[in-house]
Coordinates of C-alpha atoms in Angstrom, one line a residue:
M1 CA 103.5 88.4 126.4
A2 CA 100.4 88.8 124.2
K3 CA 99.0 91.6 126.3
K4 CA 102.3 93.5 126.1
T5 CA 102.4 93.1 122.3
F6 CA 98.7 94.2 122.1
L7 CA 99.4 97.2 124.3
I8 CA 102.4 98.3 122.2
L9 CA 100.4 98.0 119.0
G10 CA 97.6 100.0 120.5
I11 CA 100.0 102.8 121.6
I12 CA 101.5 102.8 118.1
F13 CA 98.1 103.0 116.5
V14 CA 97.1 106.0 118.8
I15 CA 100.4 107.8 117.9
F16 CA 99.6 107.3 114.2
L17 CA 96.1 108.7 114.6
G18 CA 97.6 111.7 116.4
I19 CA 100.0 112.3 113.6
I20 CA 97.3 112.1 111.0
F21 CA 95.0 114.5 112.9
F22 CA 97.7 117.0 113.6
S23 CA 99.3 116.8 110.2
F24 CA 96.1 117.3 108.3
G25 CA 94.0 119.2 110.8
S26 CA 94.8 122.6 109.2
K27 CA 93.5 121.7 105.7
D28 CA 90.6 123.6 104.4
V29 CA 87.9 120.9 104.5
S30 CA 85.5 123.0 102.4
S31 CA 87.9 122.4 99.5
L32 CA 86.9 118.7 99.7
E33 CA 83.3 119.4 98.9
A34 CA 83.1 116.8 96.0
V35 CA 84.3 114.0 98.4
S36 CA 82.0 115.1 101.2
N37 CA 79.0 115.2 99.0
F38 CA 79.7 112.0 97.0
E39 CA 76.5 109.9 97.2
D40 CA 77.5 106.7 95.4
D41 CA 78.8 103.7 97.3
M42 CA 82.3 104.2 98.7
V43 CA 84.3 101.3 100.0
I44 CA 87.9 100.9 101.2
Y45 CA 89.2 97.4 100.8
K46 CA 92.0 96.6 103.1
S47 CA 93.8 93.9 105.1
G48 CA 92.5 93.4 108.6
S49 CA 96.0 93.3 109.9
C50 CA 97.2 96.5 108.3
G51 CA 97.4 99.5 110.7
C52 CA 98.2 102.2 108.2
C53 CA 95.1 101.3 106.2
G54 CA 93.0 101.7 109.3
V55 CA 94.5 105.1 109.9
Y56 CA 93.8 106.1 106.3
S57 CA 90.2 104.9 106.7
T58 CA 89.9 107.1 109.8
Y59 CA 91.5 110.1 108.0
F60 CA 89.1 109.6 105.0
K61 CA 86.0 109.4 107.2
S62 CA 87.0 112.4 109.3
K63 CA 88.2 114.7 106.5
G64 CA 86.3 113.3 103.6
N65 CA 83.1 111.4 103.8
P66 CA 81.9 109.6 107.0
K67 CA 79.6 107.3 104.9
I68 CA 82.5 105.3 103.5
N69 CA 82.4 101.6 104.2
V70 CA 85.6 99.7 105.2
V71 CA 85.9 96.0 104.3
D72 CA 88.6 93.8 105.5
L73 CA 89.7 91.1 103.0
Q74 CA 92.2 88.3 103.0
D75 CA 92.8 88.5 99.2
L76 CA 93.2 92.1 98.1
Q77 CA 94.7 91.0 94.8
A78 CA 91.3 89.9 93.6
I79 CA 90.0 93.5 94.0
K80 CA 93.0 94.9 92.2
T81 CA 92.5 92.5 89.4
K82 CA 88.8 93.1 89.1
Y83 CA 89.3 96.9 88.7
G84 CA 92.4 96.6 86.4
I85 CA 94.9 98.2 88.7
P86 CA 98.4 97.7 87.2
S87 CA 100.9 96.0 89.5
A88 CA 103.3 99.0 89.3
M89 CA 100.5 101.2 90.7
E90 CA 99.5 98.9 93.6
S91 CA 99.5 99.9 97.3
C92 CA 98.2 98.3 100.4
H93 CA 94.5 99.2 100.0
T94 CA 92.0 100.1 97.3
T95 CA 89.1 102.5 97.6
I96 CA 86.2 102.2 95.1
M97 CA 84.1 105.3 94.5
G98 CA 81.4 104.8 91.9
N99 CA 83.1 103.9 88.7
Y100 CA 86.6 105.0 90.0
F101 CA 89.3 103.4 92.1
V102 CA 91.7 105.2 94.3
E103 CA 94.7 103.1 95.0
G104 CA 96.8 103.7 98.1
H105 CA 97.4 106.5 100.5
V106 CA 96.1 109.2 98.1
P107 CA 95.5 112.6 99.8
L108 CA 91.8 113.7 99.7
E109 CA 92.8 116.8 97.6
A110 CA 93.5 114.4 94.7
V111 CA 90.3 112.4 95.3
N112 CA 88.4 115.7 95.3
K113 CA 90.0 116.6 91.9
L114 CA 89.0 113.2 90.5
L115 CA 85.4 113.6 91.6
T116 CA 85.2 117.3 90.5
E117 CA 86.8 116.8 87.0
K118 CA 85.4 113.3 86.3
P119 CA 88.0 112.4 83.8
D120 CA 87.6 109.4 81.4
I121 CA 89.9 107.1 83.4
K122 CA 89.7 104.0 85.6
G123 CA 91.1 105.7 88.6
I124 CA 94.1 107.2 90.3
A125 CA 96.9 105.7 92.3
M126 CA 99.8 106.6 94.5
P127 CA 101.9 103.5 94.5
G128 CA 103.8 102.2 97.5
M129 CA 103.4 103.7 101.0
P130 CA 105.1 107.1 100.9
S131 CA 106.3 108.5 104.2
G132 CA 104.1 111.3 105.5
S133 CA 101.1 110.5 103.2
P134 CA 97.7 110.1 104.9
G135 CA 97.8 107.0 107.1
M136 CA 101.6 106.7 107.0
P137 CA 104.0 107.8 109.7
G138 CA 107.1 109.9 109.2
A139 CA 107.7 113.2 107.4
K140 CA 106.9 113.9 103.9
T141 CA 110.2 113.5 101.9
G142 CA 109.1 114.9 98.5
D143 CA 106.1 115.4 96.3
F144 CA 103.3 112.9 96.4
V145 CA 103.0 111.7 92.8
I146 CA 99.5 110.6 91.8
Y147 CA 99.0 108.7 88.6
A148 CA 95.9 108.4 86.4
V149 CA 95.2 104.9 85.3
N150 CA 93.7 105.1 81.8
N151 CA 91.0 102.7 80.5
D152 CA 93.6 100.8 78.5
G153 CA 95.6 100.1 81.6
S154 CA 98.4 102.6 80.9
Y155 CA 99.2 105.2 83.4
T156 CA 100.5 108.8 83.4
E157 CA 101.5 111.3 86.0
W158 CA 98.3 113.1 86.9
M159 CA 99.3 115.5 89.7
R160 CA 101.8 116.2 92.5
L161 CA 101.0 117.4 96.0

């Protein structure tokens, strides 16, 4: 029974990877120059049991920056608290890039904008786990709304993709 469950999970993971690579394969990677050339420490904190976070990590490494480190944690809430991520902005994983956080399945176009413009904010977030976003299965059902989290903890809509 355990082998069958493991096989099914493996097949699902491979399907998710295929969706990600085919969905985002036509993007102009040169437009992600700020992400590709980012030299500070980059870390994705995720749960070891979360498949979508693993797919997002693969997407980030293949389309963004292969130098990013992935850390599996039991207590992600400690990271979210440490970086001041409001509970309404939380998702299933947190990426730290220099002095910024990127919360959730944020497309690399938004991360590139963050690193290019260098706004005076704590970070950006796309709360929840929107269908069709990087790492998530399914079709995109509407705009991806990315929020800027200000230094005082408030947040405002930052961009739509």
